[in-house]
Amino acid sequence: MSLSLPGSLVSSEWLAAHLDHADLVILDGSFKLPGVTPVAAEDFAARHIRQARFFDIDAVADHDTALPHMLPSAEAFERYAADLGISNHSVVVVYDTPGLMSAGRVWWTFRTFGHDKVAVLDGGLRKWLAEVRPVTDVVDPVTKGSFHATFEADAVRSKAQVLANLESRTEQVIDARSAARFTAEEKEARPGLRSGHIPGSFNLPFNALSNPETGEIRDIKTIREAFESAGLDLSAPVIASCGSGVTAGALAFGLHLIGKDDVAIYDGAWTEWGQPGDTPVDTGPATRGDAK
């Protein structure tokens, strides 16, 4: 019998019950900032959910740009997915170590390449471990899959499109970075970047969407209220941004959970926008009158 997801968010109970299903592919999409050790791949090698494969956000990327982990081409993603044992019929469940930090990026990547049989594990590895569920350091061999990608261009925004939006204001921009980075009270970790935010953008740190104790996603009502309190008009389209395109995926996922899918991610994010140049930068808190 084929496997169907109960939704875009699955519980540890659901995953444990379907762990050995032939259609299921589990991906550890954990990510750490440059310079943080041990790196995510080393964490995976030491401990992961049985049968999980490591989705390396830095490797599954466009290597012809200096910007970090930008989306690869559809053809390149087909090869990456197939090498992970993923086919178009596969049901993909992705997790990260904190609960919802980088798993949303992996979820969004699959959907951007036309694969909607993908869900995030609620609470990630943190909850799995808290429930004393089994983990392993054994990396199982993978049978190559057969994956065809269909690129969904509406899911992505470029710098040029975000610049044009400053004039048109047809889309709202929301930033997943910490409040201190957004306001420029705290400098960016990546060298050479200016501090601040895209003019007219709102701020909702990605970790506001999950319980800090368990890593579990907050309830739908709380998520909706968080976005509205940040200033978003949930009837208007949204561009999610962050430091380098990773945690913006958490915001996109949270918006999806409350039924909002007219959301794109600015893939270059602050790593591109904040470089010295002619992109305008604001500091201080969000000004709600700046955005429509």
Short mmCIF file of C-alpha atoms in Angstrom, two decimals:
data_model
loop_
_atom_site.label_atom_id
_atom_site.label_comp_id
_atom_site.label_asym_id
_atom_site.label_seq_id
_atom_site.Cartn_x
_atom_site.Cartn_y
_atom_site.Cartn_z
CA MET A 1 0.00 0.00 0.00
CA SER A 2 1.30 3.45 -0.91
CA LEU A 3 2.08 5.94 1.84
CA SER A 4 0.22 9.25 2.25
CA LEU A 5 1.17 12.13 4.50
CA PRO A 6 -1.38 13.30 7.09
CA GLY A 7 -0.34 16.88 6.36
CA SER A 8 2.71 19.09 6.00
CA LEU A 9 3.60 18.58 9.67
CA VAL A 10 3.97 15.03 10.99
CA SER A 11 4.31 13.84 14.56
CA SER A 12 7.05 11.64 15.95
CA GLU A 13 4.35 9.02 16.57
CA TRP A 14 3.40 9.00 12.89
CA LEU A 15 7.01 8.77 11.76
CA ALA A 16 7.81 5.95 14.18
CA ALA A 17 4.78 3.99 12.94
CA HIS A 18 5.84 4.31 9.28
CA LEU A 19 9.61 4.16 9.68
CA ASP A 20 10.03 1.04 7.54
CA HIS A 21 7.65 1.93 4.73
CA ALA A 22 9.24 1.51 1.31
CA ASP A 23 7.94 4.89 0.07
CA LEU A 24 9.35 6.87 3.00
CA VAL A 25 12.59 8.87 2.79
CA ILE A 26 13.75 10.64 5.95
CA LEU A 27 16.11 13.58 5.57
CA ASP A 28 18.18 15.26 8.25
CA GLY A 29 18.32 18.83 6.98
CA SER A 30 20.21 20.28 9.94
CA PHE A 31 22.37 23.34 9.25
CA LYS A 32 24.89 25.39 11.19
CA LEU A 33 26.42 28.76 10.50
CA PRO A 34 29.99 28.88 9.14
CA GLY A 35 32.59 28.32 11.85
CA VAL A 36 30.30 26.45 14.24
CA THR A 37 31.66 23.03 15.13
CA PRO A 38 31.00 20.20 14.99
CA VAL A 39 29.40 20.80 11.62
CA ALA A 40 25.93 19.42 10.91
CA ALA A 41 27.27 16.54 8.82
CA GLU A 42 29.42 15.42 11.76
CA ASP A 43 26.41 15.56 14.07
CA PHE A 44 24.51 13.41 11.59
CA ALA A 45 27.34 10.88 11.41
CA ALA A 46 27.31 10.57 15.19
CA ARG A 47 23.55 10.36 15.69
CA HIS A 48 20.47 10.38 13.47
CA ILE A 49 17.06 8.78 13.10
CA ARG A 50 17.34 5.29 11.64
CA GLN A 51 17.35 5.24 7.82
CA ALA A 52 17.72 9.02 7.61
CA ARG A 53 19.92 10.52 4.92
CA PHE A 54 21.77 13.84 5.27
CA PHE A 55 20.51 16.71 3.13
CA ASP A 56 23.50 19.03 2.91
CA ILE A 57 22.10 22.51 2.29
CA ASP A 58 25.54 23.82 1.30
CA ALA A 59 26.09 20.97 -1.17
CA VAL A 60 22.61 20.97 -2.73
CA ALA A 61 23.25 24.41 -4.18
CA ASP A 62 24.40 26.48 -7.11
CA HIS A 63 28.18 26.35 -6.98
CA ASP A 64 28.63 28.93 -9.76
CA THR A 65 27.81 31.84 -7.43
CA ALA A 66 29.71 33.22 -4.46
CA LEU A 67 26.46 33.45 -2.50
CA PRO A 68 25.93 30.58 -0.07
CA HIS A 69 23.51 27.69 -0.75
CA MET A 70 21.53 29.34 -3.52
CA LEU A 71 19.08 27.01 -5.25
CA PRO A 72 20.68 24.71 -7.84
CA SER A 73 19.28 24.25 -11.32
CA ALA A 74 16.41 21.82 -11.78
CA GLU A 75 18.76 19.41 -13.53
CA ALA A 76 21.25 19.52 -10.67
CA PHE A 77 18.49 19.04 -8.10
CA GLU A 78 17.26 15.98 -9.98
CA ARG A 79 20.71 14.44 -9.56
CA TYR A 80 20.94 15.38 -5.87
CA ALA A 81 17.49 13.96 -5.14
CA ALA A 82 18.15 10.74 -7.04
CA ASP A 83 21.46 10.27 -5.22
CA LEU A 84 19.53 10.53 -1.93
CA GLY A 85 17.31 7.68 -3.09
CA ILE A 86 14.34 9.93 -3.81
CA SER A 87 11.89 9.33 -6.65
CA ASN A 88 8.77 11.26 -7.60
CA HIS A 89 6.61 8.78 -5.71
CA SER A 90 8.69 9.13 -2.51
CA VAL A 91 7.18 10.57 0.64
CA VAL A 92 9.81 12.83 2.20
CA VAL A 93 9.93 13.75 5.89
CA VAL A 94 12.59 16.27 6.85
CA TYR A 95 13.82 17.22 10.31
CA ASP A 96 16.52 19.34 11.86
CA THR A 97 18.10 19.24 15.29
CA PRO A 98 16.40 22.26 16.98
CA GLY A 99 12.90 21.57 15.61
CA LEU A 100 12.30 24.29 13.00
CA MET A 101 15.44 26.06 11.92
CA SER A 102 16.55 24.66 8.55
CA ALA A 103 13.96 21.94 7.94
CA GLY A 104 11.67 24.58 6.44
CA ARG A 105 14.33 25.42 3.87
CA VAL A 106 14.51 21.77 2.76
CA TRP A 107 10.69 21.53 2.70
CA TRP A 108 10.51 24.67 0.54
CA THR A 109 13.27 23.41 -1.77
CA PHE A 110 11.39 20.24 -2.60
CA ARG A 111 8.17 22.14 -3.22
CA THR A 112 10.02 24.65 -5.37
CA PHE A 113 11.15 21.76 -7.56
CA GLY A 114 7.62 20.40 -7.85
CA HIS A 115 7.59 17.75 -5.11
CA ASP A 116 4.73 18.32 -2.65
CA LYS A 117 4.92 14.91 -0.92
CA VAL A 118 7.09 16.47 1.75
CA ALA A 119 6.52 17.23 5.43
CA VAL A 120 8.42 18.50 8.46
CA LEU A 121 8.83 16.40 11.61
CA ASP A 122 7.27 18.30 14.51
CA GLY A 123 9.90 18.96 17.17
CA GLY A 124 12.68 17.56 15.00
CA LEU A 125 15.47 15.51 16.50
CA ARG A 126 15.12 17.30 19.85
CA LYS A 127 11.64 15.90 20.46
CA TRP A 128 12.58 12.49 19.04
CA LEU A 129 15.43 12.24 21.55
CA ALA A 130 13.32 13.57 24.42
CA GLU A 131 10.89 10.72 23.79
CA VAL A 132 13.82 8.27 23.95
CA ARG A 133 13.18 7.07 20.43
CA PRO A 134 16.01 5.14 18.75
CA VAL A 135 18.87 6.81 16.92
CA THR A 136 21.92 5.35 15.24
CA ASP A 137 25.32 6.20 13.81
CA VAL A 138 24.88 3.67 10.99
CA VAL A 139 24.43 5.22 7.55
CA ASP A 140 22.38 2.80 5.47
CA PRO A 141 23.24 2.28 1.79
CA VAL A 142 20.93 4.12 -0.61
CA THR A 143 19.41 2.79 -3.80
CA LYS A 144 19.46 5.57 -6.38
CA GLY A 145 16.08 7.07 -7.15
CA SER A 146 14.53 8.53 -10.28
CA PHE A 147 13.46 12.13 -9.83
CA HIS A 148 12.11 14.66 -12.30
CA ALA A 149 12.05 18.28 -11.12
CA THR A 150 9.62 20.96 -12.21
CA PHE A 151 10.86 24.39 -11.18
CA GLU A 152 8.21 26.65 -9.61
CA ALA A 153 9.59 30.13 -10.35
CA ASP A 154 6.90 31.89 -8.31
CA ALA A 155 8.41 30.43 -5.13
CA VAL A 156 11.64 32.46 -5.48
CA ARG A 157 12.53 36.14 -5.61
CA SER A 158 15.75 37.71 -6.87
CA LYS A 159 17.43 40.91 -5.73
CA ALA A 160 16.11 42.68 -8.83
CA GLN A 161 12.56 41.63 -7.97
CA VAL A 162 12.92 42.77 -4.36
CA LEU A 163 14.32 46.10 -5.56
CA ALA A 164 11.37 46.52 -7.92
CA ASN A 165 9.02 45.71 -5.06
CA LEU A 166 10.34 48.71 -3.13
CA GLU A 167 8.52 50.83 -5.71
CA SER A 168 5.46 48.70 -6.39
CA ARG A 169 4.92 47.46 -2.81
CA THR A 170 2.85 44.62 -4.24
CA GLU A 171 4.43 42.12 -1.82
CA GLN A 172 5.20 42.42 1.87
CA VAL A 173 8.68 41.43 3.06
CA ILE A 174 9.20 39.68 6.39
CA ASP A 175 12.63 38.94 7.83
CA ALA A 176 13.36 35.85 9.96
CA ARG A 177 16.55 37.19 11.58
CA SER A 178 16.76 38.16 15.22
CA ALA A 179 15.37 41.55 16.21
CA ALA A 180 18.86 42.81 17.07
CA ARG A 181 20.17 41.98 13.60
CA PHE A 182 17.08 43.44 11.95
CA THR A 183 17.41 46.75 13.80
CA ALA A 184 21.23 46.83 13.36
CA GLU A 185 21.84 46.77 17.10
CA GLU A 186 23.88 43.63 16.42
CA LYS A 187 26.38 43.31 13.58
CA GLU A 188 26.13 40.57 10.99
CA ALA A 189 28.37 37.54 11.51
CA ARG A 190 29.33 37.33 7.84
CA PRO A 191 32.23 39.74 7.26
CA GLY A 192 31.71 42.81 5.11
CA LEU A 193 27.93 43.00 5.37
CA ARG A 194 26.10 46.15 6.34
CA SER A 195 23.65 45.98 9.23
CA GLY A 196 19.94 46.66 9.09
CA HIS A 197 17.02 45.50 6.97
CA ILE A 198 15.26 45.91 3.64
CA PRO A 199 13.21 49.13 3.79
CA GLY A 200 9.56 48.53 4.58
CA SER A 201 10.09 44.99 5.79
CA PHE A 202 8.69 43.40 8.92
CA ASN A 203 10.50 41.19 11.42
CA LEU A 204 9.49 37.87 12.93
CA PRO A 205 12.42 35.79 14.23
CA PHE A 206 12.03 32.22 12.98
CA ASN A 207 12.24 30.75 16.48
CA ALA A 208 9.03 32.53 17.47
CA LEU A 209 7.15 29.77 15.63
CA SER A 210 8.29 26.93 17.88
CA ASN A 211 8.32 26.05 21.55
CA PRO A 212 11.81 26.82 22.91
CA GLU A 213 11.62 23.92 25.36
CA THR A 214 10.47 21.13 23.03
CA GLY A 215 11.09 22.42 19.50
CA GLU A 216 7.45 21.69 18.62
CA ILE A 217 5.60 24.01 16.25
CA ARG A 218 3.19 26.35 17.98
CA ASP A 219 -0.53 26.00 17.39
CA ILE A 220 -2.19 27.57 14.34
CA LYS A 221 -3.83 30.39 16.31
CA THR A 222 -0.52 31.41 17.90
CA ILE A 223 1.31 31.31 14.56
CA ARG A 224 -1.35 33.47 12.91
CA GLU A 225 -1.22 35.98 15.77
CA ALA A 226 2.59 36.11 15.58
CA PHE A 227 2.54 37.09 11.91
CA GLU A 228 -0.25 39.62 12.41
CA SER A 229 1.55 41.13 15.41
CA ALA A 230 4.66 41.48 13.27
CA GLY A 231 2.62 43.65 10.90
CA LEU A 232 1.68 41.26 8.09
CA ASP A 233 -1.59 41.61 6.24
CA LEU A 234 -2.39 37.94 5.68
CA SER A 235 -4.55 38.78 2.68
CA ALA A 236 -1.56 40.13 0.72
CA PRO A 237 1.39 38.23 -0.83
CA VAL A 238 4.63 37.84 1.10
CA ILE A 239 8.37 37.58 0.47
CA ALA A 240 10.28 35.86 3.28
CA SER A 241 13.92 36.74 3.84
CA CYS A 242 16.63 36.09 6.45
CA GLY A 243 20.41 35.96 6.67
CA SER A 244 21.21 33.58 3.82
CA GLY A 245 17.92 32.01 2.73
CA VAL A 246 17.71 29.22 5.34
CA THR A 247 15.49 30.38 8.19
CA ALA A 248 13.19 32.21 5.77
CA GLY A 249 11.98 28.69 5.04
CA ALA A 250 10.67 28.44 8.60
CA LEU A 251 8.50 31.51 8.01
CA ALA A 252 7.30 30.15 4.67
CA PHE A 253 6.42 26.89 6.40
CA GLY A 254 4.59 28.65 9.22
CA LEU A 255 2.56 30.67 6.73
CA HIS A 256 1.74 27.48 4.85
CA LEU A 257 0.43 25.91 8.04
CA ILE A 258 -2.06 28.75 8.47
CA GLY A 259 -3.22 28.33 4.87
CA LYS A 260 -1.16 31.03 3.19
CA ASP A 261 0.80 29.89 0.14
CA ASP A 262 1.28 33.12 -1.84
CA VAL A 263 4.72 33.27 -0.27
CA ALA A 264 8.12 33.42 -1.97
CA ILE A 265 11.63 33.36 -0.53
CA TYR A 266 14.31 35.89 -1.38
CA ASP A 267 17.06 33.35 -1.91
CA GLY A 268 20.04 35.72 -1.77
CA ALA A 269 18.63 37.24 1.43
CA TRP A 270 20.73 39.57 3.58
CA THR A 271 23.98 37.97 2.44
CA GLU A 272 23.27 39.50 -0.96
CA TRP A 273 21.30 42.61 -0.02
CA GLY A 274 23.63 43.65 2.80
CA GLN A 275 26.78 43.69 0.70
CA PRO A 276 28.36 47.09 0.05
CA GLY A 277 26.56 48.65 -2.88
CA ASP A 278 23.45 50.54 -3.86
CA THR A 279 20.75 48.45 -2.18
CA PRO A 280 18.98 50.67 0.37
CA VAL A 281 19.17 49.70 4.04
CA ASP A 282 17.07 50.82 6.99
CA THR A 283 17.89 50.46 10.68
CA GLY A 284 15.77 50.51 13.79
CA PRO A 285 12.41 48.77 14.24
CA ALA A 286 9.96 48.11 11.43
CA THR A 287 7.82 51.08 10.46
CA ARG A 288 4.39 49.77 9.66
CA GLY A 289 3.53 52.73 7.46
CA ASP A 290 6.37 51.78 5.11
CA ALA A 291 4.61 48.75 3.65
CA LYS A 292 1.22 48.19 2.12
#
